[in-house]
Amino acid sequence: MSVSIKKAALAGLTAVTLAASLCAPASAHDGAAVGAGIAAGILGGAMLGAAAANADRGPVYYDDGPTCWMERRPIYDEDGEFVGRRRVRVCR
């Protein structure tokens, strides 16, 4: 089983972020540190979003579309008599 470096780094960053948020006790008198917490949350979210957006999406396959060519087909009148040929486009 192979784990890419991006996935391992993302898992490590998530674990560190979760551990840091659980270790620091919240206190009401640290009102000045709210801006730093918001900035850290925005920065962490941007980093996680960038890592998720750059994930490998796998190969993409395209269909070549129909194969077409021109053929000459016989033309018959109402009596079943051959009157000539017509070029017709035939697609597979």
Coordinates of C-alpha atoms in Angstrom, one line a residue:
M1 CA 0.0 0.0 0.0
S2 CA 1.5 3.3 -1.1
V3 CA 0.9 6.6 0.7
S4 CA 1.8 9.8 -1.1
I5 CA 3.9 12.5 0.6
K6 CA 1.1 15.0 0.3
K7 CA -1.3 12.7 2.1
A8 CA 1.2 12.0 4.8
A9 CA 2.0 15.7 5.2
L10 CA -1.7 16.5 5.3
A11 CA -2.3 13.9 8.0
G12 CA 0.6 15.1 10.1
L13 CA -0.5 18.7 9.8
T14 CA -4.0 17.8 10.8
A15 CA -2.7 15.8 13.8
V16 CA -0.5 18.7 14.9
T17 CA -3.3 21.2 14.5
L18 CA -5.7 19.0 16.5
A19 CA -3.1 18.5 19.3
A20 CA -2.4 22.2 19.5
S21 CA -6.0 23.1 19.8
L22 CA -6.6 20.5 22.6
C23 CA -3.5 21.3 24.6
A24 CA -4.1 25.1 25.0
P25 CA -6.8 25.9 27.6
A26 CA -9.3 28.6 26.7
S27 CA -9.6 31.5 29.1
A28 CA -11.9 34.5 28.9
H29 CA -9.3 37.0 29.9
D30 CA -7.1 36.5 26.8
G31 CA -9.3 38.6 24.6
A32 CA -6.3 40.1 22.8
A33 CA -5.2 36.7 21.4
V34 CA -8.5 36.2 19.5
G35 CA -7.1 37.8 16.3
A36 CA -4.1 35.5 16.4
G37 CA -6.4 32.5 16.6
I38 CA -8.5 33.7 13.7
A39 CA -5.4 34.3 11.6
A40 CA -4.0 30.9 12.5
G41 CA -7.4 29.3 11.6
I42 CA -7.5 31.1 8.2
L43 CA -3.9 30.2 7.4
G44 CA -4.4 26.5 8.4
G45 CA -7.6 26.3 6.4
A46 CA -5.9 27.8 3.3
M47 CA -3.0 25.3 3.6
L48 CA -5.4 22.4 4.0
G49 CA -7.5 23.6 1.1
A50 CA -4.5 24.0 -1.2
A51 CA -3.3 20.5 -0.3
A52 CA -6.7 19.0 -1.1
A53 CA -7.1 21.0 -4.3
N54 CA -3.8 19.7 -5.7
A55 CA -4.7 16.0 -5.2
D56 CA -4.1 13.7 -8.1
R57 CA -7.3 13.1 -10.0
G58 CA -6.1 10.1 -12.0
P59 CA -5.9 9.5 -15.8
V60 CA -8.5 11.0 -18.2
Y61 CA -9.5 9.1 -21.3
Y62 CA -11.0 10.7 -24.4
D63 CA -13.0 9.0 -27.1
D64 CA -11.8 9.5 -30.7
G65 CA -15.3 9.9 -32.0
P66 CA -16.9 8.2 -35.0
T67 CA -14.8 7.0 -37.9
C68 CA -16.3 8.4 -41.2
W69 CA -15.5 7.9 -44.8
M70 CA -17.1 8.4 -48.3
E71 CA -18.5 5.6 -50.3
R72 CA -20.1 5.4 -53.7
R73 CA -23.6 3.8 -53.6
P74 CA -25.7 2.7 -56.6
I75 CA -28.9 4.7 -57.5
Y76 CA -31.9 2.9 -59.0
D77 CA -35.1 4.4 -60.5
E78 CA -38.7 3.3 -59.8
D79 CA -38.4 0.4 -62.1
G80 CA -35.2 -1.0 -60.5
E81 CA -33.0 0.2 -63.3
F82 CA -29.5 1.3 -62.4
V83 CA -29.1 5.0 -63.2
G84 CA -25.7 5.9 -61.6
R85 CA -23.8 6.2 -58.3
R86 CA -23.9 8.7 -55.5
R87 CA -21.2 9.6 -52.9
V88 CA -22.5 9.1 -49.4
R89 CA -20.8 9.7 -46.0
V90 CA -20.8 6.5 -43.9
C91 CA -19.9 6.6 -40.2
R92 CA -19.2 3.8 -37.8

